[in-house]
CSV table of C-alpha atoms in Angstrom, one decimal:
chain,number,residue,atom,x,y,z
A,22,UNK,CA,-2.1,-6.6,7.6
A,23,UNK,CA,0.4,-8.0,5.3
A,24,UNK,CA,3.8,-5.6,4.7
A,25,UNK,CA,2.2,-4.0,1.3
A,26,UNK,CA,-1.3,-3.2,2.3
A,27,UNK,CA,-2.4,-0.1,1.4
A,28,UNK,CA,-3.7,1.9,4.2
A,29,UNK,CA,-7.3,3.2,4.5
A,30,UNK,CA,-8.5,6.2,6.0
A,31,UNK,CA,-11.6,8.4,6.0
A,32,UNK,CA,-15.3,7.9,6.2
A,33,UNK,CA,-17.3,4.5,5.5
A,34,UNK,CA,-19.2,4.7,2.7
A,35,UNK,CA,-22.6,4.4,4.9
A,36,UNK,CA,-21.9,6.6,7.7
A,37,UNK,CA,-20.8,9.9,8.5
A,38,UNK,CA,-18.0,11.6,10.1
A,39,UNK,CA,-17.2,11.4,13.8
A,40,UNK,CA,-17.7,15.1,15.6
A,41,UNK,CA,-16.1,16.4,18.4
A,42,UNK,CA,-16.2,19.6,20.3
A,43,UNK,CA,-13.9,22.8,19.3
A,44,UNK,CA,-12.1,21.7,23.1
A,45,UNK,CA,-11.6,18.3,22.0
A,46,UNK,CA,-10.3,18.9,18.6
A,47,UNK,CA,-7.9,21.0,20.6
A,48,UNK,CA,-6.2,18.8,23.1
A,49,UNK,CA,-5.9,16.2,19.7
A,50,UNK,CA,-3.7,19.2,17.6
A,51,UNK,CA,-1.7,19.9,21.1
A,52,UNK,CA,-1.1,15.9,21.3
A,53,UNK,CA,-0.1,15.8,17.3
A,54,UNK,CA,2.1,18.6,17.9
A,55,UNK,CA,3.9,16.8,20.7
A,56,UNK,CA,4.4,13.9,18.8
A,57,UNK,CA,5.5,15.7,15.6
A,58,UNK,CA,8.3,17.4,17.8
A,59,UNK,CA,9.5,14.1,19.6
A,60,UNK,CA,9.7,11.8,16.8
A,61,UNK,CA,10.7,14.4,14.5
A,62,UNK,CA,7.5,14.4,11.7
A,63,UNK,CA,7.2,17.3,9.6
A,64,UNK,CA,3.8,18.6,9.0
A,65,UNK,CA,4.5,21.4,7.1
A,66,UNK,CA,6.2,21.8,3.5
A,67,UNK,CA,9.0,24.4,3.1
A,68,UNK,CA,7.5,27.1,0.8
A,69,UNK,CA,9.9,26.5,-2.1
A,70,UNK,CA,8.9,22.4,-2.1
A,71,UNK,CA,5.5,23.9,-2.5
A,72,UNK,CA,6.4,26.1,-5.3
A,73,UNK,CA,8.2,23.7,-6.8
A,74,UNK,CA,5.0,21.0,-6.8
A,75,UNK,CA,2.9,23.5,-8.4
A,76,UNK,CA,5.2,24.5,-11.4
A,77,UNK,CA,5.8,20.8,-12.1
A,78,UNK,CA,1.8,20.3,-12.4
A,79,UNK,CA,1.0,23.4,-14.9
A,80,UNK,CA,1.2,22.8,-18.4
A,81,UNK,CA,0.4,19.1,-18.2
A,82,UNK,CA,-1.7,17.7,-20.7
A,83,UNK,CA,1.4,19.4,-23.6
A,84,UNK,CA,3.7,17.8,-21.4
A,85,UNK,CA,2.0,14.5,-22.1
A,86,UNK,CA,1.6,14.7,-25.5
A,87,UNK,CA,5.2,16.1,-25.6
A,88,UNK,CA,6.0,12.1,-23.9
A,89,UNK,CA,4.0,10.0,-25.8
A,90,UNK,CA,6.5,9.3,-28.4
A,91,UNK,CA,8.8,8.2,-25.7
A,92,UNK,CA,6.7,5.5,-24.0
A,93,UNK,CA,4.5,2.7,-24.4
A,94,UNK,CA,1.1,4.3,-26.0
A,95,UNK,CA,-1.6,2.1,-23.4
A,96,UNK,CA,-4.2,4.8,-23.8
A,97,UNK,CA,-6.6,1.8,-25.8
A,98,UNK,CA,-5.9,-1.0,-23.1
A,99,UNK,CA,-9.1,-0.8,-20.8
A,100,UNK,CA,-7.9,0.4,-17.7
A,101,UNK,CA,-9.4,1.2,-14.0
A,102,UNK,CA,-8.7,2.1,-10.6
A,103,UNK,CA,-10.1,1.0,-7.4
A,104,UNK,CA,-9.7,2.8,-4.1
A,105,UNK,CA,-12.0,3.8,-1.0
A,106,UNK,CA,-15.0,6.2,-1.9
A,107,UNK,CA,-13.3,9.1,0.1
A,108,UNK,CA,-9.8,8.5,-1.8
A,109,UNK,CA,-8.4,11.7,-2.9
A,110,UNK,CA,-5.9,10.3,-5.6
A,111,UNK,CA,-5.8,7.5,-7.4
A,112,UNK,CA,-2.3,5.8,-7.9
A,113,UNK,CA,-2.2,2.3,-9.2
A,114,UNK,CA,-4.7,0.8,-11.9
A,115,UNK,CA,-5.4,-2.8,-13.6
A,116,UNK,CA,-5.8,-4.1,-17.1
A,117,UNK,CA,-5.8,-7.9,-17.7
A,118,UNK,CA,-6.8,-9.8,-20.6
A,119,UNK,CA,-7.1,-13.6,-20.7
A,120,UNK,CA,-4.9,-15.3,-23.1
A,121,UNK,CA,-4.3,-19.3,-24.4
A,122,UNK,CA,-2.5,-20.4,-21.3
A,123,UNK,CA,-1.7,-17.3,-19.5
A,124,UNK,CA,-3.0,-14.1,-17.6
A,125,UNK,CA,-1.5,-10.7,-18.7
A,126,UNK,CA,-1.5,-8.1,-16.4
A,127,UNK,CA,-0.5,-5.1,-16.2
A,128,UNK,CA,0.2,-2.9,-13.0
A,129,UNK,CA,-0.4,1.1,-13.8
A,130,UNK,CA,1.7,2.6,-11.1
A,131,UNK,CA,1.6,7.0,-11.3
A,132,UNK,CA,5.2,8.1,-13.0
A,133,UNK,CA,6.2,10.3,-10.0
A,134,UNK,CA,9.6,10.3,-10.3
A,135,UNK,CA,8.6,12.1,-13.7
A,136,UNK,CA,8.4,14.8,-11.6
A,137,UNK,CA,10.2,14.0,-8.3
A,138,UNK,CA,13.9,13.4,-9.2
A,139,UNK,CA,17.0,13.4,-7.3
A,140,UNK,CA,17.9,17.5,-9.0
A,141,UNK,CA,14.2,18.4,-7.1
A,142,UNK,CA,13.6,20.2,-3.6
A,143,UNK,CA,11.2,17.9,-3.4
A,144,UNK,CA,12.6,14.8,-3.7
A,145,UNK,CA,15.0,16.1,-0.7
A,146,UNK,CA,12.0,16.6,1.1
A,147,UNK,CA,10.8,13.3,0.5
A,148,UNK,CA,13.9,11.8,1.5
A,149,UNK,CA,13.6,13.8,5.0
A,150,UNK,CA,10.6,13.0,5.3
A,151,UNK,CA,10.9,9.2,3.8
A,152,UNK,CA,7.0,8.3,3.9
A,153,UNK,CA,3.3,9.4,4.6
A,154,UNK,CA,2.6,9.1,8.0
A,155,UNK,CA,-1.5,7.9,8.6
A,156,UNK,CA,-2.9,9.4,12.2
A,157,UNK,CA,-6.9,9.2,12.3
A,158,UNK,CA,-8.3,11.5,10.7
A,159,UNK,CA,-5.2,13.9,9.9
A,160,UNK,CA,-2.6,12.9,7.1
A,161,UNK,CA,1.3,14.0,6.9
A,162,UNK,CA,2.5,13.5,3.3
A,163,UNK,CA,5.9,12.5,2.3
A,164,UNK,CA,5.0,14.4,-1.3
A,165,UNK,CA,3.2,18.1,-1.5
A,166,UNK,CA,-0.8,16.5,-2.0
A,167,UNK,CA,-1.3,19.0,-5.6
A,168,UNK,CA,1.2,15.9,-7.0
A,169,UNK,CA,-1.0,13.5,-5.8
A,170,UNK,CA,-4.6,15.2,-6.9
A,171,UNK,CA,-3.4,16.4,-9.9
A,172,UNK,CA,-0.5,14.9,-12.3
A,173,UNK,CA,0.2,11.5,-10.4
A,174,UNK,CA,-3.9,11.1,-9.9
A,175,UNK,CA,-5.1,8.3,-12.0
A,176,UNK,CA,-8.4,9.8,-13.1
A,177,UNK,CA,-10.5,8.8,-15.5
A,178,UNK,CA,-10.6,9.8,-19.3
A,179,UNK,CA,-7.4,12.0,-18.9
A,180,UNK,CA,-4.2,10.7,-20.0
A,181,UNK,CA,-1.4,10.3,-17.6
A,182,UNK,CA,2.3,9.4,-17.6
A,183,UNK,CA,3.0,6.1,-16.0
A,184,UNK,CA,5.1,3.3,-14.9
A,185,UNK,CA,4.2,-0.1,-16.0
A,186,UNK,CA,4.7,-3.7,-14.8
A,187,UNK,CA,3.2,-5.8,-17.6
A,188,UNK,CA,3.0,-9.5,-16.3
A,189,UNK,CA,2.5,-13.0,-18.5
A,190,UNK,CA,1.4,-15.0,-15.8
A,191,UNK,CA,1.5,-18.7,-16.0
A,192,UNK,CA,-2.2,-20.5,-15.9
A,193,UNK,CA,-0.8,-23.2,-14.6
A,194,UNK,CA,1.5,-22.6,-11.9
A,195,UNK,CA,0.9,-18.3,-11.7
A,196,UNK,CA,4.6,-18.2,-12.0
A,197,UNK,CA,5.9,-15.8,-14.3
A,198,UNK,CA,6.5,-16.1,-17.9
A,199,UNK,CA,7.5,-13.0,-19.2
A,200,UNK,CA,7.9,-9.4,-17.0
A,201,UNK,CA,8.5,-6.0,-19.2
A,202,UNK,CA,8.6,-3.2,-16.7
A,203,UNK,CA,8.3,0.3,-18.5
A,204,UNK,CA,7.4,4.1,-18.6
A,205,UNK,CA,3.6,4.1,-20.1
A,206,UNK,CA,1.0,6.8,-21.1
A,207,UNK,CA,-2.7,5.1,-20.2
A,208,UNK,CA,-6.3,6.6,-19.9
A,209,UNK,CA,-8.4,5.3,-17.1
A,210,UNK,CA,-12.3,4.1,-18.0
A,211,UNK,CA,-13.6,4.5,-14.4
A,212,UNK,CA,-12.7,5.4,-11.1
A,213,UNK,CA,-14.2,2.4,-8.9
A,214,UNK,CA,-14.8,2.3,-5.2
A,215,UNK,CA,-14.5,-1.0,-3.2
A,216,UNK,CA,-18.7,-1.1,-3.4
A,217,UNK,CA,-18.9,-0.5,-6.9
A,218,UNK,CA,-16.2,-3.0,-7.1
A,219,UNK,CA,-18.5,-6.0,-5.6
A,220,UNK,CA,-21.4,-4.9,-7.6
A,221,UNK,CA,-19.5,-5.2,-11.1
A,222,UNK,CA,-18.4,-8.8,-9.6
A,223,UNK,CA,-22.0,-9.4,-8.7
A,224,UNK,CA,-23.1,-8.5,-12.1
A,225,UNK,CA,-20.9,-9.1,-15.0
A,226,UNK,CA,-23.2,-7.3,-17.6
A,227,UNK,CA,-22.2,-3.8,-16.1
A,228,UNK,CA,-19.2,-1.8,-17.5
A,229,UNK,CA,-15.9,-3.5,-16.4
A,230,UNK,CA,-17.6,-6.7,-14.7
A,231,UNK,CA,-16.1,-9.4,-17.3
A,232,UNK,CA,-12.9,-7.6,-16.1
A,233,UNK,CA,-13.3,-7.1,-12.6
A,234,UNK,CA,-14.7,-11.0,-12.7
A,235,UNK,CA,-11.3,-12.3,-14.9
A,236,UNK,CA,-9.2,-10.1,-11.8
A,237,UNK,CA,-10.8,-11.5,-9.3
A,238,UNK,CA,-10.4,-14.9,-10.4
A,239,UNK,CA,-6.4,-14.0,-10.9
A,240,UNK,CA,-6.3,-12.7,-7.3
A,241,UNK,CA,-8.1,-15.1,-5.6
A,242,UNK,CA,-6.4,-18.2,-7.3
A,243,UNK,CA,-2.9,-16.0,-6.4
A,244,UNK,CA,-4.2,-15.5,-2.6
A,245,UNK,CA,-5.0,-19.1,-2.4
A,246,UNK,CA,-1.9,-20.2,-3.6
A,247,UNK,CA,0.4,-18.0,-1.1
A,248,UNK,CA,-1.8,-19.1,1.9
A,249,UNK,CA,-0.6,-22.7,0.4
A,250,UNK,CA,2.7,-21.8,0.0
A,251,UNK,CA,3.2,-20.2,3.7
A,252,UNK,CA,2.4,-16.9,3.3
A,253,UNK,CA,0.9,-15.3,6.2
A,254,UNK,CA,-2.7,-13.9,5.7
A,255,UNK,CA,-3.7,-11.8,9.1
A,256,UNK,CA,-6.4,-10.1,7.4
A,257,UNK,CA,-8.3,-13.6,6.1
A,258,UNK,CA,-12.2,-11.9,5.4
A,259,UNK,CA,-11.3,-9.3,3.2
A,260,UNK,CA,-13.6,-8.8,0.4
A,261,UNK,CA,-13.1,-9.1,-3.0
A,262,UNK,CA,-12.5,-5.5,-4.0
A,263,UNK,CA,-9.5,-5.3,-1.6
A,264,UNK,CA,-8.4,-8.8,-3.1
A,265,UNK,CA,-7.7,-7.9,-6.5
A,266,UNK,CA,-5.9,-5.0,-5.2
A,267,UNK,CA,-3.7,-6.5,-2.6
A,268,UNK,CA,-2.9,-9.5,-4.8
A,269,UNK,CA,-2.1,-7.3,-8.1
A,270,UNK,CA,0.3,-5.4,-6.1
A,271,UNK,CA,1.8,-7.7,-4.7
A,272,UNK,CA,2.5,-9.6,-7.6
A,273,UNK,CA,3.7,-6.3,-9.2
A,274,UNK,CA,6.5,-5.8,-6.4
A,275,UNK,CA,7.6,-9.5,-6.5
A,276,UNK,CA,8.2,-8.8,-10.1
A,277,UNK,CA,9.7,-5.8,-9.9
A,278,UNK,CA,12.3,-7.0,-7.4
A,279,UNK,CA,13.2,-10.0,-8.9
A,280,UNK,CA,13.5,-8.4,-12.4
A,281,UNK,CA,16.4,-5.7,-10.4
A,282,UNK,CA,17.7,-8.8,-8.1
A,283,UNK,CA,18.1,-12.0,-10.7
A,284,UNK,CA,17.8,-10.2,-14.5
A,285,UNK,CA,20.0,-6.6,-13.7
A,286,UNK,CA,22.1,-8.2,-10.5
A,287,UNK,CA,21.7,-4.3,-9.2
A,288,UNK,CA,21.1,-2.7,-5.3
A,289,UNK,CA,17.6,-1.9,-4.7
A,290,UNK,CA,15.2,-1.2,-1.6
A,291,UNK,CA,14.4,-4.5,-1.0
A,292,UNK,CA,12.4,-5.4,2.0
A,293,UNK,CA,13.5,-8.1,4.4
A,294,UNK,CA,11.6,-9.7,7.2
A,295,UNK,CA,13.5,-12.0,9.4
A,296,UNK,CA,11.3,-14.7,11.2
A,297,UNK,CA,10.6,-15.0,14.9
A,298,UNK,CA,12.6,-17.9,16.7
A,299,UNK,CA,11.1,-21.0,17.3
A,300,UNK,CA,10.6,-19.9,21.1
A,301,UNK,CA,8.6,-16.5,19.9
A,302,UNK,CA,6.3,-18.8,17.8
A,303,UNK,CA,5.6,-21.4,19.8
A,304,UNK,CA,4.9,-18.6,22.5
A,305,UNK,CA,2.3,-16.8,19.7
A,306,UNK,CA,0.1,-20.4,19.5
A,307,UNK,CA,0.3,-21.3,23.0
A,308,UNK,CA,-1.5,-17.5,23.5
A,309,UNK,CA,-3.8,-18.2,20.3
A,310,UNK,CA,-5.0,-21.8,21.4
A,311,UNK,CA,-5.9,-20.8,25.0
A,312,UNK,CA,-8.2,-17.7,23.4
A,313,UNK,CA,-11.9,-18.3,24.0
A,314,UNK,CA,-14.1,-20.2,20.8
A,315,UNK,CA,-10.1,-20.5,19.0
A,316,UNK,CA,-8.6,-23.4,18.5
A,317,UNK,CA,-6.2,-24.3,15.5
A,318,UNK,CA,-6.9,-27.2,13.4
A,319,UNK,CA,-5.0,-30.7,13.9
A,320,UNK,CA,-4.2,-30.8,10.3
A,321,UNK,CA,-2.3,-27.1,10.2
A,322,UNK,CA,0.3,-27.7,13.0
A,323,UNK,CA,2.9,-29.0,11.0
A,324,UNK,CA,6.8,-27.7,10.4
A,325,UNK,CA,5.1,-23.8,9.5
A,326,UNK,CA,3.7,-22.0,12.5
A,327,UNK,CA,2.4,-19.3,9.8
A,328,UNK,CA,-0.6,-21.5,8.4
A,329,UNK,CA,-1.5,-23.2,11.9
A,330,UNK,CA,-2.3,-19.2,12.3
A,331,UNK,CA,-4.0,-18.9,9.0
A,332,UNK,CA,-6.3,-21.8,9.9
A,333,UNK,CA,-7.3,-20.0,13.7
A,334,UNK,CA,-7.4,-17.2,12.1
A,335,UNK,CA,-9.9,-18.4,9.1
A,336,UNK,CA,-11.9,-20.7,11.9
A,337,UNK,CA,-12.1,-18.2,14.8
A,338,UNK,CA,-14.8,-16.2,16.0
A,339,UNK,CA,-14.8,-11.8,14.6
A,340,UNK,CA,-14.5,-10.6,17.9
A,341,UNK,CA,-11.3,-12.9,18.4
A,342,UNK,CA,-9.2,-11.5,15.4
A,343,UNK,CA,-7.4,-9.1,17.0
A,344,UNK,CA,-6.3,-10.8,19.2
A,345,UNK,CA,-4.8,-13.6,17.5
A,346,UNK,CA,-3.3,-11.0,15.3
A,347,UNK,CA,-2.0,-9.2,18.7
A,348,UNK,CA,-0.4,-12.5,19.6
A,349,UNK,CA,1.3,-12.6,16.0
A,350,UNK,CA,2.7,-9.1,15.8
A,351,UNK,CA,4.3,-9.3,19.6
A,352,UNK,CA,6.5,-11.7,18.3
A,353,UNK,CA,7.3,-10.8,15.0
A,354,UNK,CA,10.3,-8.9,14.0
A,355,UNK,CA,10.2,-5.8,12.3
A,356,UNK,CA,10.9,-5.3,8.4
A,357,UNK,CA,13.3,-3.4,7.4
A,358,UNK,CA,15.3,-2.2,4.2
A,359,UNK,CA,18.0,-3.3,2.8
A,360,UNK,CA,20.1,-3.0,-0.3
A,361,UNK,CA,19.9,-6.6,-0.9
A,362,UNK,CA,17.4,-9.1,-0.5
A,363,UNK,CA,18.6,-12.3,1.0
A,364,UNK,CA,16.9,-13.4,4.1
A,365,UNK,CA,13.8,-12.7,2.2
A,366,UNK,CA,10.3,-12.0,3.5
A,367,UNK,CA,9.8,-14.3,6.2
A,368,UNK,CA,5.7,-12.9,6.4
A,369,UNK,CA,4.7,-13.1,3.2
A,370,UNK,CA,7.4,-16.1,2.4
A,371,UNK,CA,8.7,-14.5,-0.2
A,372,UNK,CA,12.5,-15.3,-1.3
A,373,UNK,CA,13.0,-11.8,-2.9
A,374,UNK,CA,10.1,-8.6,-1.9
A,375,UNK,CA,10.6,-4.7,-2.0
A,376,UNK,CA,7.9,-2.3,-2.5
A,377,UNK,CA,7.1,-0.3,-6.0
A,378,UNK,CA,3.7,0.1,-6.5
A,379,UNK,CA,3.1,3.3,-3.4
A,380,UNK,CA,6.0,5.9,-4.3
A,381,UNK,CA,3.6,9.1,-3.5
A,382,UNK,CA,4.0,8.2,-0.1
A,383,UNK,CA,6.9,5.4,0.5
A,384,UNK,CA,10.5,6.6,-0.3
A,385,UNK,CA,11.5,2.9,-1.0
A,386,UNK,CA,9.1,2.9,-3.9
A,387,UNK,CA,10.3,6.2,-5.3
A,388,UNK,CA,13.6,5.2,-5.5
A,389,UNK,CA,13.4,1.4,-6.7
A,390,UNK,CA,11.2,3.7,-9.9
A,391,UNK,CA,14.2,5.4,-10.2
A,392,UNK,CA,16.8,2.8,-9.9
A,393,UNK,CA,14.4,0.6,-12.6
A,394,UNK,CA,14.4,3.2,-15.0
A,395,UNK,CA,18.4,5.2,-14.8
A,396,UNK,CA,19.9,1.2,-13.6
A,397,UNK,CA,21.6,3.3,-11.5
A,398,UNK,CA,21.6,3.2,-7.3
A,399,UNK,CA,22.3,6.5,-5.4
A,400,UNK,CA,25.8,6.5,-3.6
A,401,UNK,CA,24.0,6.3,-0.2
A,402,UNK,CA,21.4,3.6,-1.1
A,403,UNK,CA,22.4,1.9,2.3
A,404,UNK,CA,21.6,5.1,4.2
A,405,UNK,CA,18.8,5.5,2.7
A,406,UNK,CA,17.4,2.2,3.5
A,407,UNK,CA,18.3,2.6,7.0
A,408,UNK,CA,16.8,6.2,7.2
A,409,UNK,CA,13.2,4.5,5.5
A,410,UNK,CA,13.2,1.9,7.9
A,411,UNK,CA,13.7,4.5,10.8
A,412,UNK,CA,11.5,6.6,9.6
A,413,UNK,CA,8.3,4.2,9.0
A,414,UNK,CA,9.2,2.9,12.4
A,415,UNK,CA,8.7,6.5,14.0
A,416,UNK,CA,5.7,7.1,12.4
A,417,UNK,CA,4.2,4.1,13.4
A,418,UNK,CA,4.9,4.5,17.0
A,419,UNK,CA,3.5,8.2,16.9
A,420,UNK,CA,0.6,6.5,15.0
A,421,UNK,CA,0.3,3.9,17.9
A,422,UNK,CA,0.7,6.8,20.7
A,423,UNK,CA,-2.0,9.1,19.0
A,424,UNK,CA,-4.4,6.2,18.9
A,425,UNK,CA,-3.6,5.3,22.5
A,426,UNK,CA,-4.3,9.3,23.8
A,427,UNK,CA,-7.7,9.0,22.2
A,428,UNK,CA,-8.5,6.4,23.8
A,429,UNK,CA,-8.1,8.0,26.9
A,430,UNK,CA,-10.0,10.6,25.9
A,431,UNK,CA,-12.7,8.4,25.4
A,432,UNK,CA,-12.7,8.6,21.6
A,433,UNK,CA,-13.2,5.4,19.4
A,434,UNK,CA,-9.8,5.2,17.0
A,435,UNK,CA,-11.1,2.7,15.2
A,436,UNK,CA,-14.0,4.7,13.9
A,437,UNK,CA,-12.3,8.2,13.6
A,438,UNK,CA,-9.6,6.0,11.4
A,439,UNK,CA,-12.5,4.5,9.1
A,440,UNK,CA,-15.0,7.9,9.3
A,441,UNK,CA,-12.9,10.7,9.5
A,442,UNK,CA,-13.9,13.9,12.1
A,443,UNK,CA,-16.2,16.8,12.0
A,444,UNK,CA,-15.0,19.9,14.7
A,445,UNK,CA,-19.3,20.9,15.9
A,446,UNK,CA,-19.4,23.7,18.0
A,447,UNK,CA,-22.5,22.3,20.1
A,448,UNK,CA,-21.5,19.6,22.2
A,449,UNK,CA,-25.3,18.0,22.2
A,450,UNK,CA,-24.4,17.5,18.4
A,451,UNK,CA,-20.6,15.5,19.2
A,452,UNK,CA,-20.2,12.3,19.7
A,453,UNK,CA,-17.3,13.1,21.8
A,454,UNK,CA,-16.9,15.9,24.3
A,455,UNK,CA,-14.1,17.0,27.1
């Protein structure tokens, strides 16, 4: 998984949910609850955060009109999100156009901090609570969930207030010419999933398949290019859907952070991931070439260990995957934040990186939104980075620990994660019983 993939949860498109007995579901809410209580995760929202979320959504179609004069009228440039077919808000959304010798992209991200500012309960909550924490099946928000289906919900053929990251992208080199980051007001055209996705690829003539084919052929040049470059690509079969995603927002947070780091010279949330020794690495491809069917190409070991494992990873068998990955993330250290970026991104081999494009559930995000649009940095940024990277690094190991108890229990993760769970009362209609 690279550092800025967004996370998926809930049901495959094709199948249905996992089901459990009542028993079951009930040792899994007694295991939650323990791990909520030890790594210190709140589940639920203090009554006046929840008050306060659902005053800030009424009123809010005279509230955008009442902005429009503001910001940068988009409602004309086609427009569309793309998420999982069980995604309950919609966050980030495309447009591109083709121009002489450039790309133009633009990066829709939802204006939270419209709504969520440093005077609100809830962006103290959010700051407690510093991001959304992803168990199977069951989700704890860093932001009430009425922002996130409602006012910061990208849907279609409504307008909504947001923050822009308008790209001219080089056709040449895919190095920027030109970045203007700023507030927006856009109308989506269509709400796509990731299957509807590939079949506007497949066929051009539908609605949006020109521009889902002129994105894809952005993403996939700018994949290519950072496998090239050293970037380290774990997850090497996604499909094109997920491609012009990833690669759209990851161009977005590059330049996003380098506008704050080289054109303002200001503190942000950057992210910074400092390489494993030469020892560590050398330790990762010793474990990689002895897997069964794996073996790493002559022509990728060179001075970067990070494409020797993009080449066994792109050349290996499926059911070897994970554990090449495995053998990759033992040695890797973790990311962190930091109010300035040097070291860089040792992962994704980026010199400058820090996340914008997720602020309903990362705090990093929400406040790099605030600090682009005030140019201001909170008094405490530093404890604030520290208290992000704390925080992800709790949830992940109560995510890690959840996973591990149902395992014991006999319960597939992996499918819960991708499916989501039913509670069935009969246990010769569960998959999974006590």
């Amino acid at each position: 998984m690279s550092d800025d993939e967004e996370p998926k949860q809930g049901s495959a498109e094709d199948q249905g949910p996992v089901t459990v007995t009542p028993e079951l579901a009930e040792q899994l809410a007694e295991k939650r609850e323990e791990l909520f209580e030890e790594f210190g995760i709140r589940d639920e929202f203090p009554a006046e955060v929840l008050r306060e979320a659902e005053t800030r959504t009424e009123g809010v179609q005279q509230e955008i009109q009442d902005e429009v004069d503001e910001r940068r009228d988009l409602r004309d440039l086609t427009t569309w999100t793309t998420d999982p077919v069980d995604a309950q808000d919609f966050d980030d959304a495309i447009s591109i156009e083709r121009e002489e010798d450039a790309y133009r992209l633009w990066v829709h991200i939802a204006d939270v901090t419209h709504y969520v500012n440093p005077d609100t309960s809830m962006w103290e909550e959010a700051v407690q609570r510093a991001n959304t924490v992803y168990l199977p099946a069951y989700t704890i928000h860093m932001l009430p969930p009425v922002l996130a289906e409602t006012v910061c919900s990208l849907v279609p053929n409504e307008d909504r207030l947001a923050h822009t990251v308008e790209m001219e992208i080089d056709d040449e080199t895919l190095s920027f010419e030109n970045i203007e980051i700023y507030k927006s007001v856009i109308n989506s055209d269509e709400r796509l999933t990731y299957t509807e996705c590939e079949n506007r690829l497949e066929d051009p003539s539908l609605p949006l398949g020109e521009e889902n084919q002129l994105a894809f052929e952005l993403a996939d040049r700018m994949h290519e290019q950072r496998k090239a470059d050293g970037s380290l690509v774990l997850n090497p079969r996604r499909d094109r859907a997920h491609t012009i995603i990833e690669e759209s927002m990851l161009k977005a947070n590059k330049a996003v952070t380098h506008t704050l780091m080289w054109d303002r010279g200001v503190e942000a949330m950057y992210r910074v991931h400092p390489q494993p020794t030469p020892d560590q690495w050398n330790d990762a491809l010793k474990e990689i070439q002895e897997l069964n069917g794996v073996s790493i190409p002559g022509e990728a070991w060179g001075d970067d260990p990070r494409k020797a494992v993009n080449a066994a990873l792109e050349e290996s068998p499926e059911r070897q995957l994970n554990k090449i990955q495995r053998a990759v993330l033992k040695v890797m250290p973790r990311a962190k934040y930091m109010n300035d970026p040097f070291g860089g991104h040792h992962a994704l081999n980026f010199d400058i990186y820090g996340h914008f494009t997720s602020p309903i559930r990362r705090l990093s995000d929400l406040i790099n939104h605030w600090i682009v649009h005030e140019n201001d940095v909170p008094e405490n940024l530093v404890e604030l980075c520290d208290r992000a990277s704390d925080k992800q690094k709790d949830g992940e190991t109560a995510e890690r620990l959840y996973k591990q108890f149902m395992e014991e229990l006999g319960v597939d993760a992996y499918a819960v994660n991708n499916r989501g769970l039913e509670i069935v009362e009969d246990p010769e209609d569960a998959d999974y019983a006590v």
